[in-house]
CSV table of C-alpha atoms in Angstrom, one decimal:
chain,number,residue,atom,x,y,z
A,1,MET,CA,135.0,99.4,107.6
A,2,SER,CA,136.9,100.4,110.8
A,3,GLU,CA,140.6,100.1,111.2
A,4,GLU,CA,140.4,97.5,114.0
A,5,SER,CA,138.2,95.1,112.0
A,6,THR,CA,140.6,95.1,109.0
A,7,LEU,CA,143.3,94.2,111.5
A,8,VAL,CA,141.6,91.0,112.6
A,9,VAL,CA,139.9,89.9,109.4
A,10,SER,CA,141.6,89.5,106.1
A,11,LYS,CA,140.2,90.6,102.8
A,12,ILE,CA,138.3,88.1,100.8
A,13,LYS,CA,139.2,87.1,97.3
A,14,ASN,CA,135.7,86.4,95.9
A,15,GLY,CA,132.4,86.8,97.6
A,16,THR,CA,130.1,89.2,99.4
A,17,VAL,CA,130.6,91.7,102.1
A,18,ILE,CA,127.4,92.9,103.9
A,19,ASP,CA,128.2,96.1,105.7
A,20,HIS,CA,126.2,98.5,107.9
A,21,ILE,CA,124.1,95.9,109.6
A,22,PRO,CA,122.5,97.2,112.8
A,23,ALA,CA,124.6,96.1,115.8
A,24,GLY,CA,123.8,92.6,117.0
A,25,ARG,CA,121.7,91.6,113.9
A,26,ALA,CA,124.3,89.7,111.9
A,27,LEU,CA,123.0,86.3,112.9
A,28,ASP,CA,119.5,87.2,111.9
A,29,ILE,CA,121.0,88.1,108.5
A,30,LEU,CA,122.5,84.7,108.1
A,31,THR,CA,119.2,83.2,109.0
A,32,VAL,CA,117.2,85.1,106.4
A,33,LEU,CA,119.8,84.1,103.8
A,34,ASN,CA,119.4,80.5,104.9
A,35,ILE,CA,123.1,80.2,105.7
A,36,ASN,CA,123.8,77.9,108.7
A,37,GLY,CA,127.6,77.5,108.4
A,38,ARG,CA,127.5,73.9,107.3
A,39,GLU,CA,127.6,74.8,103.6
A,40,GLY,CA,131.3,75.1,103.9
A,41,TYR,CA,131.8,78.8,102.9
A,42,ARG,CA,134.4,80.7,104.8
A,43,ILE,CA,132.4,83.3,106.7
A,44,ALA,CA,133.6,86.1,109.0
A,45,ILE,CA,131.1,87.7,111.3
A,46,LEU,CA,132.0,90.9,113.0
A,47,MET,CA,129.7,92.1,115.6
A,48,ASN,CA,129.5,95.5,117.4
A,49,VAL,CA,132.4,97.1,115.6
A,50,GLU,CA,132.7,100.9,115.5
A,51,SER,CA,130.9,102.7,112.7
A,52,LYS,CA,130.9,106.4,111.8
A,53,LYS,CA,127.3,106.2,110.4
A,54,LEU,CA,125.7,103.8,112.9
A,55,GLY,CA,127.8,104.2,116.1
A,56,LYS,CA,128.1,100.4,116.2
A,57,LYS,CA,127.5,97.9,113.5
A,58,ASP,CA,127.9,94.3,112.3
A,59,ILE,CA,129.7,93.1,109.2
A,60,ILE,CA,129.5,89.8,107.4
A,61,LYS,CA,132.0,88.5,104.9
A,62,ILE,CA,131.2,85.5,102.9
A,63,GLU,CA,134.0,83.9,100.8
A,64,GLY,CA,132.9,82.2,97.6
A,65,ARG,CA,129.3,83.0,97.6
A,66,MET,CA,127.6,85.8,95.6
A,67,LEU,CA,124.2,86.8,96.6
A,68,SER,CA,121.3,87.1,94.2
A,69,VAL,CA,119.4,90.4,93.9
A,70,GLU,CA,116.4,88.7,95.7
A,71,GLU,CA,118.6,87.6,98.5
A,72,LEU,CA,120.0,91.0,98.8
A,73,ASN,CA,116.5,92.4,99.1
A,74,ILE,CA,115.6,90.0,101.8
A,75,VAL,CA,118.5,91.4,103.8
A,76,SER,CA,116.6,94.6,103.9
A,77,LEU,CA,114.1,93.1,106.3
A,78,VAL,CA,116.7,93.0,109.0
A,79,ALA,CA,119.1,95.7,107.8
A,80,PRO,CA,117.3,98.4,105.8
A,81,ARG,CA,120.4,100.5,105.6
A,82,ALA,CA,122.8,97.7,104.7
A,83,THR,CA,125.3,98.1,101.9
A,84,ILE,CA,126.5,95.1,99.9
A,85,ASN,CA,129.8,94.8,98.2
A,86,ILE,CA,130.4,92.1,95.7
A,87,ILE,CA,134.1,91.2,95.6
A,88,GLU,CA,136.1,89.7,92.8
A,89,ASP,CA,139.8,89.2,92.9
A,90,PHE,CA,140.1,91.3,96.1
A,91,ALA,CA,138.3,94.3,94.4
A,92,VAL,CA,134.9,95.6,95.0
A,93,ILE,CA,133.1,95.2,91.6
A,94,THR,CA,129.6,96.3,92.6
A,95,LYS,CA,128.3,98.1,95.7
A,96,HIS,CA,124.7,98.6,96.3
A,97,ARG,CA,122.1,99.5,98.9
A,98,VAL,CA,119.4,97.0,99.6
A,99,GLU,CA,115.8,97.6,98.7
A,100,THR,CA,112.8,96.0,100.3
A,101,PRO,CA,110.9,93.8,97.9
A,102,ASN,CA,107.2,94.3,97.3
A,103,TYR,CA,106.4,90.7,98.3
A,104,ILE,CA,108.3,88.4,100.6
A,105,GLU,CA,107.7,84.7,100.3
A,106,GLY,CA,108.6,82.0,102.7
A,107,VAL,CA,111.1,83.9,104.8
A,108,LEU,CA,109.0,84.9,107.7
A,109,ARG,CA,106.3,83.1,109.6
A,110,CYS,CA,103.0,84.8,110.3
A,111,PRO,CA,102.6,86.0,113.9
A,112,ASN,CA,98.9,85.1,113.9
A,113,PRO,CA,98.5,81.6,115.4
A,114,THR,CA,95.2,81.0,113.6
A,115,CYS,CA,96.6,81.9,110.2
A,116,ILE,CA,96.4,79.0,107.7
A,117,THR,CA,100.2,79.4,107.0
A,118,ASN,CA,100.9,78.2,110.6
A,119,LYS,CA,99.1,74.9,110.0
A,120,ARG,CA,102.0,72.5,109.7
A,121,SER,CA,100.3,69.8,107.7
A,122,GLU,CA,99.6,72.1,104.7
A,123,PRO,CA,102.3,72.6,102.0
A,124,ILE,CA,101.9,76.4,102.1
A,125,LYS,CA,104.5,79.2,102.1
A,126,THR,CA,103.9,82.4,103.8
A,127,LYS,CA,103.5,85.5,101.6
A,128,PHE,CA,103.7,89.1,102.9
A,129,LYS,CA,103.0,92.2,101.0
A,130,THR,CA,105.1,95.3,101.8
A,131,VAL,CA,102.6,98.0,102.7
A,132,SER,CA,105.2,100.5,103.8
A,133,LYS,CA,108.9,100.6,103.2
A,134,ASP,CA,110.0,103.3,105.7
A,135,PRO,CA,109.5,102.1,108.3
A,136,ILE,CA,109.0,98.6,107.0
A,137,LYS,CA,105.5,97.3,107.5
A,138,LEU,CA,104.3,94.0,106.1
A,139,GLN,CA,100.8,92.4,105.7
A,140,CYS,CA,100.1,88.7,105.5
A,141,GLU,CA,98.4,87.9,102.2
A,142,TYR,CA,96.4,85.1,103.9
A,143,CYS,CA,95.2,86.4,107.2
A,144,GLY,CA,95.7,90.2,106.9
A,145,ALA,CA,97.9,90.4,110.0
A,146,ILE,CA,100.2,93.4,110.0
A,147,ILE,CA,103.9,93.1,111.0
A,148,ALA,CA,105.9,96.1,112.2
A,149,TRP,CA,109.6,96.4,111.6
A,150,ASN,CA,110.6,95.6,115.2
A,151,GLU,CA,108.7,92.3,115.1
A,152,ILE,CA,110.5,90.9,112.1
A,153,PRO,CA,113.6,89.4,113.7
A,154,LYS,CA,111.5,87.1,115.9
A,155,LEU,CA,109.5,86.0,112.9
A,156,ILE,CA,112.3,84.8,110.8
A,157,ALA,CA,111.5,81.2,110.0
A,158,ARG,CA,114.1,79.0,111.7
A,159,LYS,CA,114.9,75.8,109.9
A,160,ARG,CA,112.8,73.1,111.5
B,1,MET,CA,79.4,93.1,84.1
B,2,LYS,CA,78.2,89.5,84.1
B,3,GLU,CA,81.6,88.3,82.8
B,4,ARG,CA,83.3,89.7,85.9
B,5,PHE,CA,81.6,87.2,88.1
B,6,TYR,CA,82.0,84.2,85.8
B,7,GLN,CA,84.1,81.4,87.6
B,8,ARG,CA,85.3,84.0,90.1
B,9,ASP,CA,86.5,83.1,93.6
B,10,VAL,CA,84.8,85.1,96.4
B,11,ILE,CA,87.3,85.4,99.2
B,12,SER,CA,86.9,88.9,100.5
B,13,ILE,CA,84.4,91.7,100.0
B,14,LEU,CA,87.4,93.9,99.4
B,15,GLU,CA,88.0,92.2,96.1
B,16,PHE,CA,84.8,93.7,94.8
B,17,GLU,CA,84.2,97.1,93.2
B,18,ARG,CA,81.2,99.1,94.2
B,19,SER,CA,79.8,98.8,90.7
B,20,GLU,CA,80.0,95.0,90.9
B,21,LEU,CA,78.1,94.9,94.1
B,22,GLU,CA,75.5,97.2,92.7
B,23,TYR,CA,75.1,94.8,89.8
B,24,LEU,CA,74.7,91.9,92.2
B,25,PHE,CA,72.0,93.8,94.0
B,26,GLU,CA,70.1,94.4,90.7
B,27,ILE,CA,70.2,90.7,90.0
B,28,THR,CA,69.0,90.0,93.6
B,29,ASP,CA,66.1,92.3,93.1
B,30,LYS,CA,65.0,90.1,90.2
B,31,PHE,CA,65.4,86.9,92.1
B,32,LEU,CA,63.1,88.3,94.9
B,33,ASN,CA,60.3,88.0,92.4
B,34,TYR,CA,60.9,84.3,91.9
B,35,ILE,CA,61.9,83.3,95.4
B,36,ASP,CA,59.0,81.0,95.9
B,37,ARG,CA,59.5,79.1,92.7
B,38,LYS,CA,61.9,76.3,91.8
B,39,LEU,CA,64.2,77.4,89.1
B,40,HIS,CA,66.3,75.4,86.8
B,41,LEU,CA,69.1,77.7,86.1
B,42,LEU,CA,71.7,75.4,87.6
B,43,ASP,CA,70.4,72.0,86.6
B,44,GLY,CA,73.1,69.5,86.4
B,45,LYS,CA,75.6,71.5,88.5
B,46,ILE,CA,77.0,70.2,91.8
B,47,ILE,CA,77.8,72.5,94.6
B,48,ALA,CA,80.0,71.3,97.5
B,49,LEU,CA,79.5,72.8,100.9
B,50,ALA,CA,82.7,72.2,102.9
B,51,PHE,CA,82.0,73.4,106.4
B,52,PHE,CA,85.1,72.5,108.5
B,53,GLU,CA,83.6,74.7,111.2
B,54,PRO,CA,80.1,74.1,112.5
B,55,SER,CA,77.4,76.4,110.9
B,56,THR,CA,73.7,76.2,110.6
B,57,ARG,CA,72.4,79.4,109.1
B,58,THR,CA,75.0,80.0,106.4
B,59,ARG,CA,75.1,76.4,105.4
B,60,LEU,CA,71.4,76.1,105.1
B,61,SER,CA,71.1,79.3,103.3
B,62,PHE,CA,73.6,78.2,100.7
B,63,GLU,CA,71.9,74.8,100.4
B,64,VAL,CA,68.5,76.4,99.9
B,65,ALA,CA,69.9,78.9,97.4
B,66,ALA,CA,71.6,76.1,95.4
B,67,LYS,CA,68.5,73.8,95.5
B,68,LYS,CA,66.1,76.6,94.5
B,69,LEU,CA,68.3,77.0,91.4
B,70,GLY,CA,68.1,73.3,90.6
B,71,ALA,CA,71.7,72.4,91.6
B,72,ASP,CA,72.6,69.3,93.6
B,73,VAL,CA,74.4,69.8,96.8
B,74,ILE,CA,77.0,67.6,98.5
B,75,SER,CA,78.0,68.7,102.0
B,76,PHE,CA,79.7,68.0,105.3
B,77,ALA,CA,79.9,70.0,108.4
B,78,GLY,CA,81.6,70.2,111.8
B,79,GLU,CA,82.4,66.9,113.3
B,80,GLU,CA,81.7,65.1,110.1
B,81,ALA,CA,84.5,67.1,108.5
B,82,LEU,CA,86.9,65.5,110.9
B,83,SER,CA,85.8,62.0,110.0
B,84,ILE,CA,85.8,62.7,106.3
B,85,SER,CA,89.4,64.1,106.3
B,86,LYS,CA,90.6,61.3,108.6
B,87,GLY,CA,93.5,63.5,109.5
B,88,GLU,CA,94.3,64.5,105.9
B,89,ASN,CA,95.2,68.0,105.2
B,90,LEU,CA,93.0,70.7,103.8
B,91,THR,CA,94.9,70.6,100.5
B,92,ASP,CA,93.9,67.0,99.8
B,93,THR,CA,90.3,67.5,100.9
B,94,ILE,CA,89.9,70.5,98.5
B,95,LYS,CA,91.5,68.5,95.7
B,96,MET,CA,88.9,65.8,96.2
B,97,LEU,CA,86.0,68.2,96.2
B,98,ASP,CA,87.5,70.0,93.2
B,99,ASN,CA,87.1,66.7,91.3
B,100,TYR,CA,83.5,66.2,92.4
B,101,SER,CA,81.9,69.6,92.1
B,102,ASP,CA,81.4,72.7,90.1
B,103,LEU,CA,81.8,75.1,92.9
B,104,ILE,CA,83.0,74.8,96.5
B,105,VAL,CA,81.7,76.8,99.5
B,106,ILE,CA,84.1,76.6,102.4
B,107,ARG,CA,84.1,77.6,106.0
B,108,HIS,CA,87.1,77.1,108.2
B,109,ARG,CA,88.3,78.2,111.6
B,110,LEU,CA,91.7,79.4,110.3
B,111,GLU,CA,92.2,82.8,108.6
B,112,GLY,CA,93.3,82.5,105.0
B,113,ALA,CA,91.9,78.9,104.5
B,114,ALA,CA,89.6,80.0,101.7
B,115,LYS,CA,92.3,82.0,99.9
B,116,TYR,CA,94.5,78.9,100.1
B,117,ALA,CA,91.7,76.6,98.9
B,118,ALA,CA,91.3,78.9,95.9
B,119,GLU,CA,94.9,78.5,95.1
B,120,ILE,CA,94.5,74.7,95.1
B,121,ALA,CA,91.2,74.3,93.4
B,122,GLU,CA,90.4,75.0,89.8
B,123,LYS,CA,86.7,75.4,90.5
B,124,PRO,CA,85.5,78.6,92.0
B,125,ILE,CA,85.6,78.9,95.8
B,126,ILE,CA,83.2,81.0,97.9
B,127,ASN,CA,84.4,81.9,101.4
B,128,ALA,CA,81.6,81.3,103.9
B,129,GLY,CA,83.8,82.5,106.8
B,130,ASP,CA,87.5,82.0,107.5
B,131,GLY,CA,88.4,82.4,111.2
B,132,LYS,CA,88.0,86.0,112.3
B,133,GLN,CA,88.8,87.5,108.9
B,134,HIS,CA,86.3,87.4,106.1
B,135,HIS,CA,82.6,86.5,105.5
B,136,PRO,CA,82.0,88.2,102.1
B,137,THR,CA,78.5,86.9,101.4
B,138,GLN,CA,77.3,88.1,104.8
B,139,ALA,CA,78.6,91.6,104.0
B,140,MET,CA,76.8,91.5,100.6
B,141,ILE,CA,73.5,90.6,102.5
B,142,ASP,CA,74.1,93.4,105.0
B,143,LEU,CA,74.8,96.0,102.3
B,144,TYR,CA,71.8,94.9,100.3
B,145,THR,CA,69.6,95.2,103.4
B,146,ILE,CA,70.7,98.7,103.9
B,147,LYS,CA,70.2,99.6,100.2
B,148,LYS,CA,66.6,98.2,100.5
B,149,LEU,CA,65.8,100.0,103.7
B,150,PHE,CA,67.4,103.4,103.0
B,151,GLY,CA,67.6,103.5,99.3
B,152,ALA,CA,71.4,104.1,99.5
B,153,ILE,CA,74.5,103.0,101.4
B,154,ASP,CA,76.3,106.3,101.0
B,155,GLY,CA,75.9,109.2,103.4
B,156,LEU,CA,74.7,107.3,106.4
B,157,THR,CA,76.2,107.2,109.8
B,158,TYR,CA,77.0,103.8,111.0
B,159,GLY,CA,77.6,102.4,114.5
B,160,VAL,CA,79.2,98.9,114.6
B,161,LEU,CA,78.9,97.5,118.1
B,162,GLY,CA,80.4,94.4,119.6
B,163,ASP,CA,83.3,92.0,119.1
B,164,LEU,CA,85.3,94.0,116.5
B,165,ARG,CA,88.4,92.0,117.3
B,166,TYR,CA,87.3,88.4,116.6
B,167,GLY,CA,84.1,88.9,114.6
B,168,ARG,CA,84.4,88.2,110.9
B,169,ALA,CA,80.8,89.3,110.0
B,170,ILE,CA,81.4,92.7,111.6
B,171,THR,CA,84.9,93.0,110.0
B,172,SER,CA,83.5,92.2,106.6
B,173,PHE,CA,80.7,94.7,107.1
B,174,ILE,CA,83.2,97.4,107.9
B,175,TYR,CA,85.2,96.4,104.8
B,176,GLY,CA,82.0,96.4,102.8
B,177,ILE,CA,80.9,100.0,103.8
B,178,SER,CA,84.5,101.1,103.0
B,179,LEU,CA,83.7,100.5,99.4
B,180,PHE,CA,81.0,103.1,99.6
B,181,ARG,CA,80.9,106.7,101.1
B,182,PRO,CA,79.5,106.5,104.6
B,183,LYS,CA,79.2,109.8,106.4
B,184,LYS,CA,80.9,108.4,109.5
B,185,VAL,CA,81.6,105.0,111.1
B,186,TYR,CA,81.6,104.6,114.9
B,187,LEU,CA,83.6,101.6,116.1
B,188,ILE,CA,82.1,100.7,119.5
B,189,SER,CA,83.5,98.0,121.7
B,190,PRO,CA,85.1,97.3,125.1
B,191,GLU,CA,88.8,97.8,125.1
B,192,ALA,CA,89.6,94.1,124.8
B,193,LEU,CA,87.5,93.8,121.6
B,194,ARG,CA,88.9,96.7,119.7
B,195,VAL,CA,89.1,96.6,115.9
B,196,ARG,CA,92.3,95.1,114.6
B,197,GLU,CA,95.1,97.2,113.3
B,198,GLU,CA,94.7,96.0,109.7
B,199,VAL,CA,91.1,97.2,109.6
B,200,LEU,CA,92.0,100.7,110.9
B,201,GLU,CA,94.8,100.8,108.4
B,202,LEU,CA,92.3,100.1,105.6
B,203,LEU,CA,89.8,102.8,106.8
B,204,ARG,CA,92.6,105.3,107.0
B,205,ASN,CA,93.8,104.4,103.5
B,206,LYS,CA,90.3,104.8,102.1
B,207,ASN,CA,89.7,108.1,103.9
B,208,ILE,CA,86.7,106.8,105.8
B,209,VAL,CA,85.8,109.1,108.7
B,210,TYR,CA,85.7,106.9,111.8
B,211,GLU,CA,85.9,107.1,115.6
B,212,GLU,CA,86.5,104.5,118.3
B,213,LYS,CA,84.0,104.6,121.2
B,214,TYR,CA,83.4,102.6,124.3
B,215,ASN,CA,79.7,103.3,124.8
B,216,VAL,CA,76.9,103.2,122.3
B,217,GLU,CA,74.9,105.6,124.5
B,218,GLU,CA,77.3,108.5,123.5
B,219,VAL,CA,76.5,108.3,119.8
B,220,ILE,CA,73.1,106.6,119.6
B,221,ASP,CA,71.4,109.9,118.5
B,222,GLN,CA,73.6,110.2,115.5
B,223,LEU,CA,73.2,106.8,114.0
B,224,ASP,CA,71.2,105.6,111.0
B,225,VAL,CA,72.4,102.0,111.2
B,226,LEU,CA,73.5,100.2,114.4
B,227,TYR,CA,75.2,96.9,113.5
B,228,VAL,CA,75.4,94.6,116.5
B,229,THR,CA,77.2,91.2,116.9
B,230,ARG,CA,77.6,88.7,119.6
B,231,ILE,CA,80.9,88.1,121.3
B,232,GLN,CA,82.7,85.4,119.5
B,233,LYS,CA,83.4,83.1,122.5
B,234,GLU,CA,84.9,80.4,120.4
B,235,ARG,CA,87.7,82.6,119.1
B,236,PHE,CA,89.1,83.8,122.4
B,237,PRO,CA,92.5,82.3,123.0
B,238,ASP,CA,91.9,82.6,126.7
B,239,PRO,CA,88.5,81.7,128.3
B,240,MET,CA,89.2,84.2,131.2
B,241,GLU,CA,89.4,87.0,128.7
B,242,TYR,CA,85.9,86.0,127.5
B,243,GLU,CA,84.5,86.1,131.0
B,244,LYS,CA,85.8,89.6,131.4
B,245,VAL,CA,83.9,91.1,128.5
B,246,ARG,CA,80.9,88.8,128.5
B,247,GLY,CA,77.7,90.8,128.7
B,248,SER,CA,79.6,94.1,128.5
B,249,TYR,CA,77.1,95.6,126.1
B,250,ARG,CA,73.4,95.2,125.5
B,251,VAL,CA,71.0,97.0,123.1
B,252,THR,CA,67.6,97.7,124.6
B,253,TYR,CA,64.4,99.4,123.4
B,254,GLU,CA,65.0,102.1,125.9
B,255,LEU,CA,68.4,102.8,124.4
B,256,LEU,CA,67.1,102.9,120.9
B,257,LYS,CA,64.4,105.4,121.8
B,258,HIS,CA,67.2,108.0,122.2
B,259,GLY,CA,68.1,107.5,118.6
B,260,LYS,CA,66.6,108.6,115.3
B,261,LYS,CA,63.1,107.4,114.5
B,262,GLU,CA,64.4,105.7,111.3
B,263,LEU,CA,67.3,104.0,113.1
B,264,LYS,CA,67.7,100.4,112.1
B,265,VAL,CA,69.5,97.6,114.0
B,266,LEU,CA,71.2,94.9,112.0
B,267,HIS,CA,72.7,91.7,113.3
B,268,PRO,CA,74.1,88.8,111.3
B,269,LEU,CA,72.5,86.3,113.8
B,270,PRO,CA,72.5,84.1,115.8
B,271,LYS,CA,72.1,86.6,118.6
B,272,VAL,CA,72.5,85.6,122.3
B,273,ASP,CA,71.8,88.3,124.8
B,274,GLU,CA,73.3,91.4,123.2
B,275,ILE,CA,69.9,92.6,121.9
B,276,ASP,CA,67.0,92.7,124.3
B,277,HIS,CA,63.9,90.8,123.1
B,278,GLY,CA,61.9,94.0,123.4
B,279,VAL,CA,63.7,95.2,120.3
B,280,ASP,CA,62.7,92.2,118.2
B,281,VAL,CA,59.1,93.4,117.7
B,282,SER,CA,60.0,97.1,117.3
B,283,THR,CA,60.4,99.0,114.1
B,284,TYR,CA,64.1,99.3,114.8
B,285,ALA,CA,64.7,95.6,114.3
B,286,ALA,CA,66.0,94.9,110.7
B,287,TYR,CA,67.8,91.7,111.4
B,288,TYR,CA,64.9,89.4,110.4
B,289,ILE,CA,64.6,91.2,107.1
B,290,GLN,CA,68.4,90.9,106.7
B,291,ALA,CA,68.2,87.2,107.3
B,292,LYS,CA,65.6,86.9,104.6
B,293,TYR,CA,67.9,88.3,102.0
B,294,GLY,CA,70.5,85.5,102.6
B,295,VAL,CA,69.0,83.1,100.1
B,296,PRO,CA,68.4,85.6,97.2
B,297,ILE,CA,71.8,87.2,97.5
B,298,ARG,CA,73.5,83.7,97.4
B,299,MET,CA,71.2,82.7,94.5
B,300,SER,CA,72.4,85.7,92.5
B,301,LEU,CA,76.0,85.0,93.3
B,302,LEU,CA,75.9,81.2,92.4
B,303,THR,CA,74.0,82.0,89.2
B,304,LEU,CA,76.6,84.6,88.1
B,305,ILE,CA,79.7,82.6,89.1
B,306,LEU,CA,78.4,79.5,87.3
B,307,GLY,CA,77.4,81.5,84.3
B,308,ALA,CA,73.8,80.5,84.1
B,309,LYS,CA,71.6,82.3,81.5
B,310,LEU,CA,69.4,84.8,83.3
């Protein structure tokens, strides 16, 4: 983390820090994690801070919420190079890089308007297979549509 | 091999192995000998034909296949589907049919509908066309036709001409030949009807030699099989786009004369104006033979899935 950001945001006691998010993508990360702010967690969102690795980056600190491995993997859809620090009692207890899961269920909507998963009256979840991890490329299990990495942010299913 | 078909869902031709298709073709050869007789292999079975999208050929062909085997058929199609469902979702309609029948054949305008139905139903589902994606039984018929005409599916040069973007029959045909070893596949269409990315991705993964072309004239002399489809007007999101490509290709007898003597033209039918009537009576036309194989292929498949004793 850069000097400036530690000046404005205090350390968290217990929770999760997601670092090395591509600049400007922090809000997309919160969306894929299904966090809208009304859950009551203390959350710090830093956007466009300096980074040695990325030039500019975003950081999210979530107090009081640990992320599951699955949730961490989902982060990889938006931030394939993110690092995740789990904090307990002000200390980093684990630190890991995200990994793209082989299947992604229910997080994205299918870009194909005539895919069955876009029919609102059906109780159906989207399911995508990861056909390539670098760069990320996904394929809809129902209609076969292929999603490239740069299309992912706009397909993150917003809460209806 | 028989057990691999028992109670199986048929959603995409890509779920099949080459050896399974070859087995299906062997069984179909046998059925050809009994095609004029009423058989009783599926006595007491009920087959549901759920055609949420209008269809004549495929539906009748399934119905005839089922009836020739002694099965009873319940069915609805097109407009009727709307009144049956009364606004209920696909999930509930499939659950109802699952209670009533031993096997469900489904056609739907949305891609993935058959796969989804198979997740809901306990009984086997056969996809008779889902949007622009799959039409596996048509692909089986097409491959069988080529096997009968040429003795093999491998080693031939294929031209697929027409609406590669929205056509499910032509997409399934490309998927089908990808299970074999074609010499080369030419994908011929106007720019707006180019094959979809997922299809190209599959061809690349399977190391199929292919080339995209705009004009059939350029490659006609190399082809063994020319597979033609109509432009799928009903699947265009914008009618103006349809008007732009309408009538953009036409196969004539004059064109085919520049090809090999043994060249065969396939078409899943119905055809509109993409094949000149002059071709119909020529030795190039294989689409009427192809249509004739619809019933025996579907008879084999129904028999195998429902586990009737052969």
